[in-house]
Coordinates of C-alpha atoms and ligand atoms in Angstrom, one line a residue:
M372 CA 129.7 35.4 108.0
A373 CA 131.8 38.6 107.9
P374 CA 135.4 38.3 109.4
G375 CA 135.5 39.4 113.1
A376 CA 131.6 39.0 113.4
F377 CA 131.7 35.9 115.8
D378 CA 131.5 37.7 119.0
S379 CA 131.0 41.2 120.3
K380 CA 134.8 41.6 120.8
G381 CA 135.8 40.4 117.5
K382 CA 138.6 38.2 118.8
L383 CA 137.2 34.9 118.6
E384 CA 138.3 34.0 115.0
T385 CA 141.9 34.9 115.9
A386 CA 141.7 32.9 119.0
I387 CA 140.5 29.8 117.3
A388 CA 143.0 30.2 114.3
E389 CA 145.9 30.7 116.7
T390 CA 145.1 27.5 118.9
V391 CA 144.1 25.0 116.3
V392 CA 147.5 25.0 114.9
K393 CA 148.9 23.4 118.0
F394 CA 146.6 20.6 117.3
P395 CA 147.3 19.7 113.7
R396 CA 145.4 17.0 111.7
P397 CA 147.2 13.5 111.5
A398 CA 148.5 12.8 108.0
E399 CA 147.2 9.1 108.3
V400 CA 143.5 10.0 108.4
D401 CA 141.9 11.3 105.3
K402 CA 138.5 12.0 106.8
F403 CA 137.0 11.8 110.4
T404 CA 133.4 10.9 110.5
Y405 CA 131.2 11.1 113.5
G406 CA 129.4 7.8 113.6
T407 CA 127.3 5.5 115.8
A408 CA 129.8 5.6 118.5
G409 CA 131.2 9.3 117.8
F410 CA 134.6 9.5 116.5
R411 CA 136.7 6.4 117.2
T412 CA 140.3 5.6 116.0
K413 CA 143.9 5.4 117.2
G414 CA 144.2 7.6 120.3
D415 CA 147.4 9.1 118.7
W416 CA 145.3 10.5 116.0
L417 CA 142.8 12.1 118.1
D418 CA 144.1 15.4 119.2
H419 CA 142.8 17.6 116.4
V420 CA 139.4 15.9 116.9
M421 CA 139.4 16.6 120.5
Y422 CA 140.1 20.1 120.0
G423 CA 137.2 20.5 117.5
M424 CA 134.8 18.6 119.9
G425 CA 135.7 21.5 122.3
L426 CA 134.6 24.0 119.9
L427 CA 131.4 22.0 119.2
A428 CA 130.5 21.2 122.7
G429 CA 130.4 25.0 123.4
L430 CA 128.5 25.7 120.3
R431 CA 125.9 23.0 121.4
S432 CA 125.6 24.4 124.9
R433 CA 124.9 28.0 123.6
K434 CA 122.3 26.5 121.2
V435 CA 120.6 24.8 124.1
N436 CA 120.7 28.2 126.3
G437 CA 123.6 27.5 128.3
Q438 CA 122.6 24.0 129.4
T439 CA 125.5 21.7 130.1
I440 CA 126.7 19.5 127.4
G441 CA 128.9 16.4 128.1
V442 CA 132.1 15.1 126.4
M443 CA 133.0 11.5 126.9
I444 CA 136.4 10.4 126.0
T445 CA 136.5 6.5 125.5
A446 CA 136.6 3.8 122.9
S447 CA 134.7 1.3 124.7
H448 CA 135.4 -2.3 123.9
N449 CA 138.2 -1.4 121.5
K450 CA 142.0 -2.0 121.9
A451 CA 143.7 0.0 124.6
E452 CA 145.5 2.1 122.1
D453 CA 142.4 3.3 120.4
N454 CA 140.3 6.0 121.8
G455 CA 137.2 8.1 120.7
V456 CA 134.9 10.9 121.9
K457 CA 131.2 11.7 122.0
L458 CA 129.0 14.3 123.0
V459 CA 126.2 14.1 125.5
D460 CA 123.0 16.2 125.0
P461 CA 121.3 18.1 128.0
M462 CA 119.0 15.2 129.4
G463 CA 121.9 12.7 129.2
E464 CA 120.8 11.4 125.7
M465 CA 123.2 11.0 122.8
L466 CA 123.9 14.1 120.5
E467 CA 120.8 15.1 118.3
T468 CA 121.5 13.4 114.8
D469 CA 121.4 16.7 113.1
W470 CA 124.6 17.7 114.8
E471 CA 126.7 14.7 113.8
S472 CA 127.3 16.2 110.5
W473 CA 128.5 19.5 112.2
A474 CA 130.8 17.3 114.2
T475 CA 132.2 15.8 111.0
A476 CA 132.6 19.4 109.5
I477 CA 134.4 20.9 112.4
V478 CA 137.2 18.3 112.7
N479 CA 137.8 18.0 109.0
G480 CA 139.3 21.6 108.4
H481 CA 142.6 21.3 106.4
S482 CA 143.8 24.8 107.5
P483 CA 142.8 27.3 110.4
E484 CA 140.6 29.1 108.1
E485 CA 138.4 26.1 107.4
T486 CA 138.2 25.4 111.0
V487 CA 137.1 28.9 111.8
K488 CA 134.6 28.7 108.8
A489 CA 133.0 25.5 110.1
Y490 CA 132.6 27.1 113.4
G491 CA 131.0 30.2 111.9
D492 CA 128.7 28.0 109.8
V493 CA 127.2 26.4 113.0
L494 CA 126.8 29.9 114.6
Q495 CA 124.9 31.0 111.6
K496 CA 122.9 28.1 110.9
Y497 CA 121.4 28.0 114.3
N498 CA 121.5 31.8 114.9
I499 CA 123.8 31.2 118.0
D500 CA 124.8 34.2 120.2
Q501 CA 128.5 33.8 120.9
D502 CA 128.4 36.1 123.8
K503 CA 126.1 34.0 125.7
P504 CA 127.3 31.5 128.3
A505 CA 128.2 27.9 127.6
N506 CA 128.9 25.0 129.9
V507 CA 130.6 21.7 129.4
I508 CA 131.7 18.7 131.6
Y509 CA 133.7 15.8 130.6
A510 CA 135.3 12.7 131.6
R511 CA 137.4 9.8 130.3
D512 CA 137.9 6.1 130.7
T513 CA 141.3 4.6 131.9
R514 CA 143.0 4.6 128.4
P515 CA 146.5 6.0 128.6
S516 CA 145.9 8.6 125.8
G517 CA 142.9 10.1 127.8
A518 CA 144.9 12.5 129.8
R519 CA 146.5 14.1 126.8
L520 CA 143.4 14.4 124.8
V521 CA 141.9 16.2 127.7
K522 CA 144.4 19.0 127.0
A523 CA 143.1 19.2 123.5
L524 CA 139.7 19.5 124.3
E525 CA 140.3 22.1 127.0
A526 CA 142.1 24.3 124.4
G527 CA 139.0 24.2 122.2
L528 CA 136.8 25.0 125.2
K529 CA 139.2 27.9 126.2
A530 CA 139.5 29.5 122.9
T531 CA 135.7 29.9 122.6
N532 CA 135.2 31.1 126.3
V533 CA 133.3 28.0 127.4
T534 CA 132.9 27.3 131.3
Y535 CA 134.0 23.6 131.9
K536 CA 134.7 21.2 134.7
D537 CA 136.8 18.0 134.5
F538 CA 135.3 14.9 136.1
G539 CA 138.3 12.8 135.7
I540 CA 138.0 9.2 135.3
L541 CA 134.3 7.7 134.9
T542 CA 132.4 5.2 133.2
T543 CA 130.4 6.6 130.1
P544 CA 127.1 6.2 132.0
Q545 CA 128.1 8.1 134.9
L546 CA 128.9 11.2 132.6
H547 CA 125.4 10.8 131.1
Y548 CA 124.2 10.7 134.8
L549 CA 126.1 13.8 135.7
V550 CA 125.1 15.7 132.6
R551 CA 121.3 15.2 133.4
A552 CA 121.8 15.8 137.0
T553 CA 123.6 19.2 136.2
N554 CA 120.8 20.2 134.0
T555 CA 117.9 19.3 136.4
Q556 CA 119.5 20.4 139.7
D557 CA 117.2 23.3 140.2
D558 CA 114.0 21.4 139.0
K559 CA 111.2 20.1 141.2
N560 CA 112.6 16.5 140.9
P561 CA 116.6 16.7 140.3
Y562 CA 117.9 13.6 138.7
G563 CA 120.5 13.2 141.4
E564 CA 123.3 15.0 143.1
V565 CA 126.0 16.5 140.8
S566 CA 128.9 14.5 141.9
E567 CA 130.1 10.9 141.3
A568 CA 129.2 10.0 144.9
G569 CA 125.8 11.2 144.1
Y570 CA 125.6 8.4 141.4
Y571 CA 126.4 5.8 143.9
K572 CA 124.0 7.3 146.5
K573 CA 121.1 7.1 144.3
L574 CA 121.9 3.7 142.8
G575 CA 122.6 2.4 146.3
A576 CA 119.5 3.7 147.7
A577 CA 117.5 2.2 145.1
F578 CA 119.1 -1.2 145.3
S579 CA 118.6 -1.4 149.1
A580 CA 114.9 -0.4 148.6
A581 CA 114.7 -3.1 145.8
M582 CA 116.2 -5.7 148.0
K583 CA 114.1 -4.8 151.1
N584 CA 111.9 -7.8 151.2
V585 CA 114.1 -10.3 149.3
K586 CA 117.5 -12.1 149.5
S587 CA 119.9 -13.2 146.8
N588 CA 120.5 -17.1 146.9
S589 CA 123.8 -17.3 145.1
P590 CA 127.0 -15.3 144.5
V591 CA 127.8 -13.4 141.3
T592 CA 131.3 -12.7 139.6
V593 CA 131.8 -9.5 137.5
D594 CA 134.4 -9.4 134.7
C595 CA 135.2 -5.7 134.5
A596 CA 137.2 -6.0 131.1
N597 CA 140.2 -4.4 133.0
G598 CA 138.4 -1.3 132.4
V599 CA 137.0 1.6 134.4
G600 CA 134.1 -0.4 135.4
A601 CA 136.3 -2.2 137.9
P602 CA 137.2 0.9 140.2
K603 CA 133.8 2.1 139.9
L604 CA 132.0 -1.0 140.9
K605 CA 134.4 -1.4 143.8
E606 CA 133.2 2.1 144.8
M607 CA 129.7 1.2 144.2
L608 CA 129.8 -1.7 146.7
K609 CA 130.4 0.6 149.5
Y610 CA 126.9 2.0 149.1
L611 CA 125.2 -1.4 148.7
P612 CA 123.5 -3.3 151.5
S613 CA 126.0 -5.9 153.1
E614 CA 126.4 -9.4 151.9
K615 CA 124.5 -10.3 155.2
E616 CA 121.6 -8.0 154.5
S617 CA 121.3 -8.8 150.7
G618 CA 122.5 -12.3 150.8
L619 CA 124.5 -11.1 147.5
K620 CA 128.2 -11.8 147.4
I621 CA 129.9 -9.8 144.5
N622 CA 133.2 -10.9 143.3
I623 CA 135.1 -8.7 140.8
V624 CA 137.7 -10.1 138.3
N625 CA 139.9 -8.4 135.5
D626 CA 140.3 -5.2 137.4
R627 CA 144.0 -4.5 136.4
I628 CA 143.4 -1.0 135.1
E629 CA 147.0 0.0 135.8
Q630 CA 148.1 -2.3 133.0
A631 CA 146.7 -0.6 129.9
E632 CA 147.5 -3.3 127.4
V633 CA 145.0 -5.8 129.0
L634 CA 142.0 -3.6 128.7
N635 CA 139.4 -5.6 126.7
K636 CA 141.9 -8.2 126.1
D637 CA 140.3 -11.6 125.9
C638 CA 137.7 -10.5 128.4
G639 CA 134.7 -8.1 128.7
A640 CA 131.4 -8.0 127.4
D641 CA 132.1 -7.7 123.8
Y642 CA 134.7 -10.7 123.7
V643 CA 132.2 -12.9 125.6
K644 CA 129.4 -12.2 123.2
T645 CA 131.3 -12.3 119.9
Q646 CA 133.5 -15.1 120.9
Q647 CA 130.7 -17.0 122.5
K648 CA 133.3 -17.9 125.1
V649 CA 134.1 -17.2 128.9
P650 CA 136.7 -14.6 129.6
Q651 CA 140.3 -14.9 130.6
G652 CA 140.3 -15.4 134.3
F653 CA 137.1 -17.5 134.3
D654 CA 137.2 -20.1 137.1
G655 CA 133.7 -20.7 137.5
K656 CA 131.9 -24.1 138.4
N657 CA 128.8 -25.3 136.3
Y658 CA 126.0 -22.9 136.8
D659 CA 128.0 -20.2 138.6
R660 CA 126.4 -16.8 137.7
W661 CA 129.0 -14.6 135.9
C662 CA 128.7 -11.3 133.9
S663 CA 131.0 -9.0 132.0
F664 CA 131.2 -5.2 131.5
D665 CA 132.7 -3.6 128.5
G666 CA 135.6 -1.3 128.5
D667 CA 133.5 1.8 129.5
A668 CA 130.8 -0.1 131.4
D669 CA 127.9 0.7 129.4
R670 CA 127.1 -2.9 128.4
I671 CA 126.7 -6.0 130.3
V672 CA 126.1 -9.7 129.5
Y673 CA 125.6 -12.7 131.8
Y674 CA 126.7 -16.2 131.1
F675 CA 127.4 -19.6 132.8
N676 CA 128.7 -23.0 132.0
D677 CA 126.0 -25.7 131.8
E678 CA 126.5 -29.5 132.0
G679 CA 129.2 -30.5 129.5
P680 CA 130.6 -27.9 130.0
V681 CA 128.4 -26.0 127.4
F682 CA 128.7 -22.1 127.3
R683 CA 125.4 -20.5 127.8
L684 CA 125.0 -16.7 127.2
L685 CA 122.3 -14.5 128.8
D686 CA 122.7 -11.6 126.5
G687 CA 120.6 -8.3 126.1
D688 CA 117.6 -10.2 124.6
R689 CA 117.6 -12.1 128.1
I690 CA 118.0 -9.1 130.0
A691 CA 115.2 -7.3 128.2
T692 CA 112.9 -10.1 128.5
L693 CA 113.7 -10.6 132.2
A694 CA 113.1 -7.1 132.9
A695 CA 110.1 -6.7 130.9
T696 CA 108.7 -10.0 132.8
F697 CA 109.4 -8.4 136.2
L698 CA 108.2 -4.9 135.6
G699 CA 105.0 -6.1 133.7
E700 CA 104.1 -8.4 136.7
L701 CA 104.6 -5.5 139.0
V702 CA 102.5 -3.1 137.0
K703 CA 99.6 -5.8 137.0
K704 CA 99.9 -6.3 140.6
C705 CA 99.8 -2.7 141.4
D706 CA 96.5 -2.3 139.6
F707 CA 96.8 1.4 138.5
E708 CA 93.8 3.2 137.6
E709 CA 95.6 4.6 134.7
K710 CA 96.7 1.9 132.2
L711 CA 100.4 1.9 131.6
E712 CA 101.7 0.8 128.3
L713 CA 104.8 -1.4 128.3
G714 CA 106.8 -2.0 125.2
V715 CA 110.1 -3.8 124.3
V716 CA 112.2 -2.2 121.6
Q717 CA 114.8 -4.5 119.9
T718 CA 116.8 -4.7 116.7
A719 CA 116.5 -7.3 114.1
Y720 CA 119.5 -9.0 115.7
A721 CA 117.5 -10.0 118.7
N722 CA 116.7 -13.7 118.7
G723 CA 113.2 -14.5 117.3
A724 CA 112.4 -16.5 120.2
S725 CA 112.9 -13.5 122.5
S726 CA 110.5 -11.4 120.5
K727 CA 108.1 -14.2 120.4
Y728 CA 108.2 -14.5 124.0
I729 CA 107.4 -10.9 124.4
T730 CA 104.4 -10.9 122.2
D731 CA 103.1 -14.3 122.9
V732 CA 103.8 -15.0 126.6
L733 CA 104.1 -11.5 128.1
Q734 CA 101.5 -10.1 125.6
L735 CA 103.5 -7.0 125.3
Q736 CA 104.3 -4.6 122.5
S737 CA 107.3 -5.5 120.6
E738 CA 108.9 -3.1 118.2
F739 CA 112.1 -3.2 116.0
T740 CA 114.3 -0.3 115.1
E741 CA 117.6 0.3 113.1
T742 CA 120.7 -0.8 114.7
G743 CA 122.3 1.5 117.2
V744 CA 121.1 2.5 120.8
K745 CA 120.1 6.0 120.0
N746 CA 117.5 4.6 117.6
L747 CA 116.1 2.2 120.3
H748 CA 116.2 4.8 122.9
H749 CA 113.8 7.2 120.9
V750 CA 111.1 4.5 120.2
A751 CA 111.3 3.2 123.9
A752 CA 110.6 6.8 124.9
R753 CA 107.3 6.7 123.2
Y754 CA 106.0 4.1 126.0
D755 CA 105.0 4.6 129.3
I756 CA 107.6 1.8 130.3
G757 CA 110.0 1.3 127.3
V758 CA 112.4 -1.5 127.7
Y759 CA 115.0 -1.4 125.1
F760 CA 118.3 -3.8 124.7
E761 CA 120.5 -4.6 121.8
A762 CA 121.4 -8.1 121.9
N763 CA 125.1 -7.1 122.7
G764 CA 123.9 -6.0 126.2
H765 CA 123.5 -2.3 125.7
G766 CA 120.1 -1.2 127.0
T767 CA 118.0 0.2 129.7
V768 CA 114.4 0.9 130.7
L769 CA 112.7 4.3 130.4
F770 CA 109.9 5.5 132.5
S771 CA 107.6 8.4 131.0
K772 CA 106.4 11.1 133.2
K773 CA 103.0 9.6 133.3
A774 CA 104.5 6.4 134.3
L775 CA 106.5 8.1 137.1
D776 CA 103.5 10.1 138.4
T777 CA 101.2 7.2 138.3
I778 CA 103.7 4.8 140.2
W779 CA 104.6 7.6 142.7
K780 CA 101.1 9.0 143.6
K781 CA 99.3 5.5 144.1
E782 CA 97.9 4.7 147.4
P783 CA 98.5 1.0 148.1
Q784 CA 95.4 -1.1 149.0
S785 CA 97.1 -3.9 150.7
P786 CA 100.5 -4.9 152.4
A787 CA 101.3 -7.1 149.4
Q788 CA 100.4 -4.2 147.1
L789 CA 102.7 -1.8 149.0
E790 CA 105.7 -4.3 148.7
N791 CA 104.9 -4.4 144.9
L792 CA 104.7 -0.8 144.6
E793 CA 107.9 -0.2 146.7
A794 CA 109.8 -2.7 144.2
L795 CA 108.5 -0.8 141.1
R796 CA 109.5 2.6 142.9
A797 CA 112.8 1.2 143.5
A798 CA 113.3 0.1 139.9
T799 CA 112.5 3.6 138.6
E800 CA 115.4 5.1 140.7
L801 CA 117.6 2.1 140.1
I802 CA 117.5 2.2 136.2
N803 CA 119.7 4.8 134.5
Q804 CA 117.2 6.9 132.4
T805 CA 119.8 8.4 130.0
V806 CA 121.7 5.3 128.6
G807 CA 122.5 1.7 128.9
D808 CA 124.6 1.3 132.2
A809 CA 126.4 -2.0 133.0
I810 CA 126.5 -1.1 136.9
S811 CA 122.8 -0.2 136.9
D812 CA 121.7 -3.0 134.8
F813 CA 123.8 -5.5 137.0
L814 CA 121.9 -4.3 140.0
L815 CA 118.6 -4.5 138.1
V816 CA 119.2 -8.0 137.2
E817 CA 120.5 -9.0 140.6
A818 CA 117.4 -7.6 142.2
I819 CA 115.2 -9.1 139.8
L820 CA 116.9 -12.8 140.1
A821 CA 116.5 -12.2 144.0
H822 CA 112.6 -11.4 143.8
E823 CA 112.1 -14.3 141.2
Q824 CA 114.5 -16.6 143.2
F825 CA 115.8 -17.7 139.7
T826 CA 119.0 -19.4 139.2
V827 CA 120.9 -18.8 135.8
R828 CA 119.2 -22.2 134.8
E829 CA 115.6 -20.9 135.4
W830 CA 116.5 -17.6 133.7
L831 CA 117.8 -19.4 130.7
G832 CA 114.6 -21.6 130.9
M833 CA 112.2 -18.8 130.3
Y834 CA 112.4 -19.7 126.4
T835 CA 114.7 -21.6 124.1
D836 CA 116.7 -19.4 121.8
K837 CA 116.4 -20.3 117.9
P838 CA 119.7 -21.6 116.5
N839 CA 121.4 -18.3 115.0
K840 CA 124.5 -17.1 113.5
L841 CA 126.1 -13.7 113.0
A842 CA 128.6 -13.6 110.2
K843 CA 130.6 -11.0 108.6
Q844 CA 131.8 -10.4 105.0
V845 CA 134.3 -7.9 103.8
V846 CA 133.2 -6.3 100.5
P847 CA 134.7 -3.7 98.2
Q848 CA 132.1 -1.0 99.0
R849 CA 129.8 -1.5 101.9
D850 CA 128.0 1.8 101.2
E851 CA 126.5 0.0 98.1
Y852 CA 124.2 -2.1 100.7
K853 CA 121.3 0.0 101.5
T854 CA 118.2 -1.2 103.3
V855 CA 114.5 -0.3 102.6
P856 CA 113.4 2.3 105.1
K857 CA 111.1 0.9 108.0
T858 CA 112.1 -2.6 107.7
A859 CA 114.4 -2.5 110.5
E860 CA 117.1 -3.1 108.1
Q861 CA 116.0 -6.6 107.1
K862 CA 115.5 -5.9 103.3
L863 CA 118.1 -4.6 100.9
Q864 CA 117.1 -2.1 98.1
S865 CA 120.5 -2.0 96.7
P866 CA 122.5 -3.9 95.1
E867 CA 119.6 -4.6 92.8
G868 CA 118.3 -7.8 92.8
L869 CA 120.2 -9.2 95.6
Q870 CA 117.3 -9.2 98.1
D871 CA 115.3 -11.6 95.5
K872 CA 118.2 -13.9 95.5
I873 CA 118.5 -14.0 99.3
D874 CA 114.7 -14.5 99.6
T875 CA 114.9 -17.4 97.3
E876 CA 117.6 -19.0 99.4
V877 CA 116.0 -18.3 102.8
A878 CA 112.8 -19.9 101.5
K879 CA 114.4 -23.3 101.4
Y880 CA 114.9 -23.4 105.2
R881 CA 112.2 -24.1 107.7
E882 CA 111.4 -20.9 109.8
G883 CA 114.3 -19.4 108.1
R884 CA 115.2 -15.6 108.6
C885 CA 118.4 -14.0 107.2
F886 CA 119.2 -10.3 106.3
V887 CA 122.3 -8.5 105.3
R888 CA 123.1 -4.9 106.0
A889 CA 126.3 -2.8 106.0
S890 CA 128.1 -2.4 109.3
G891 CA 128.0 1.2 110.6
T892 CA 131.2 0.4 112.5
E893 CA 133.4 -1.9 110.3
D894 CA 134.3 -2.1 106.7
A895 CA 132.0 -5.1 106.1
V896 CA 128.3 -6.2 105.7
R897 CA 126.8 -8.4 108.5
I898 CA 124.7 -11.5 107.7
Y899 CA 122.5 -12.6 110.4
G900 CA 120.5 -15.8 110.1
E901 CA 118.1 -18.0 112.3
A902 CA 116.5 -21.2 111.3
L903 CA 114.8 -24.5 113.0
S904 CA 118.3 -26.1 113.3
S905 CA 121.9 -25.1 113.5
Y906 CA 122.7 -27.2 110.6
D907 CA 120.2 -25.2 108.5
V908 CA 121.4 -22.1 109.7
D909 CA 124.9 -22.8 108.9
H910 CA 123.9 -23.7 105.4
M911 CA 121.6 -20.8 105.0
V912 CA 124.1 -18.1 106.1
R913 CA 126.9 -19.6 104.0
A914 CA 124.7 -19.6 100.9
V915 CA 123.8 -15.9 101.4
A916 CA 127.5 -15.2 102.1
D917 CA 128.2 -16.9 98.6
L918 CA 125.6 -14.7 97.0
I919 CA 127.6 -11.7 98.3
E920 CA 130.9 -13.2 97.3
I921 CA 129.8 -13.8 93.9
R922 CA 128.5 -10.3 93.5
S923 CA 131.8 -8.7 94.9
G924 CA 133.7 -11.2 92.7
R925 CA 132.0 -9.7 89.6
R926 CA 132.8 -6.2 90.7
G927 CA 136.3 -7.4 90.7
Ligands
GN1_2090 C1 125.3 -6.7 115.4 C2 125.9 -5.8 116.3 O1 126.1 -6.2 117.4 N1 126.2 -4.4 115.9 C3 126.7 -3.4 116.8 C4 127.8 -2.6 116.0 O2 127.1 -2.1 115.0 P1 127.2 -2.3 113.4 O3 126.7 -1.0 112.8 O4 126.7 -3.5 113.2 O5 128.7 -2.4 113.2 O6 128.3 -1.8 116.9 C5 127.3 -0.6 117.5 C6 128.2 0.3 118.2 O7 128.7 -0.2 119.2 C7 126.2 -1.4 118.2 O8 125.4 -0.5 118.6 C8 125.6 -2.5 117.2 O9 124.7 -3.4 118.1
MG2091 MG1 130.7 0.6 125.7

């Protein structure tokens, strides 16, 4: 693109070149990469990236005809000193995959000229008219570096004439909600009011409707990971039916957001899931129902102590099967003229017993995708009602337009059918349609448990998990480990010959399943295994880890 050709006034290139220098690249980082979770690293190193994301968010908005794009500043379950950023597309979904490489390009310029060039490349590639309006909204979690990083983001937005609004501190799913609400506010069916309060109102009304004919029978405690989920859940409580009305007592622990260093420390959904342990601050008796959010409140897992005490986790697989059971039953009872197709989407890390339960007991479609919620989201969107969850507790339920039309236009044939229809309608409003949302998922689970009159024991008793193990092995070059497409990452195509060796090993174990893939977020490969007994699983996973180690050793 010729110099001075970015906009009609010819001033844009200078504006970018003059402001980007205020946010220099940190010497510590060779290359930033927009991965599954956007950019994520130490908060101190992110000013330059944040400036670049201001540029890209504006470009993206102009590309989609001025619709509002979201920018979320968070590092989720990671340490307090880390931070990160990701862009949110107009309907509240993750940034389109094709744009991830532009994100990487625009933040990796080594000089102002290179940043200007990257900007120009995007303009040219998508034939974007720089003179058209652009709109961006943003929010951040409770991390101390967030306020400073916002300044860098704003500099990028200002330099390129973007209209923007700061929503302050929010959970990640709240920002996704706001993006969708903003872009649908003039539609026949707006997603919700464009304000934080609008989010609580929508969920509060839906939860009240879902609980209209039922009562919860036991209290629940929520570990908020000392993150943004704590103040936001407290705010949410103000919009929920009283304890007397719903029977539900909600206790909140790990809510110390003013103490930055305790964020996600020995608590939160990621800690509980990966350590298979109760969080710091747990004081539950056996069978008390607890759950944990992660640091930006887009994941949730439940758990309790069984007799022993033995720790029992009710993870994303359990939430997916619970939701699919409940929604499947309601759909059947509502007896719609049009058939609604319900499907459950998981990754290969889902426990095999949950997948078997979905197909054999619930008789629903079960599908597997590659790791990463955006992959699950897209496949779930193909169903009328698509339930998706990663085992780690990130997930939601998507309703297609056909499903919503069918559910809302149905004339109930009996009082009982009306009740079921009301519960289903409430679910469509209660469940965040944009992304996994700990607050929304929490209210959904609580409503379902009340409907089914389930205790944690009964919930756990739906099926028995297969003994399993998730291990991690550091390797010299993880990108050598490539999987065969369309196998949900369960077969390696390289390193050559390794998959055959793994197959030979796994065949020795009864009902063995084991796969190896490169992590997308850590410098390691993951090994996941399941078999009939824990003893077998341990052996099998160790044997497969040995195969990798021998290989790595040879590389030497
Ligand atoms: C086995 C596992 O839990 N993998 C996680 C982890 O991805 P890896 O690519 O496996 O590092 O982080 C992702 C982003 O948070 C999350 O989506 C995914 O579920
Ligand atoms: Mg998160």
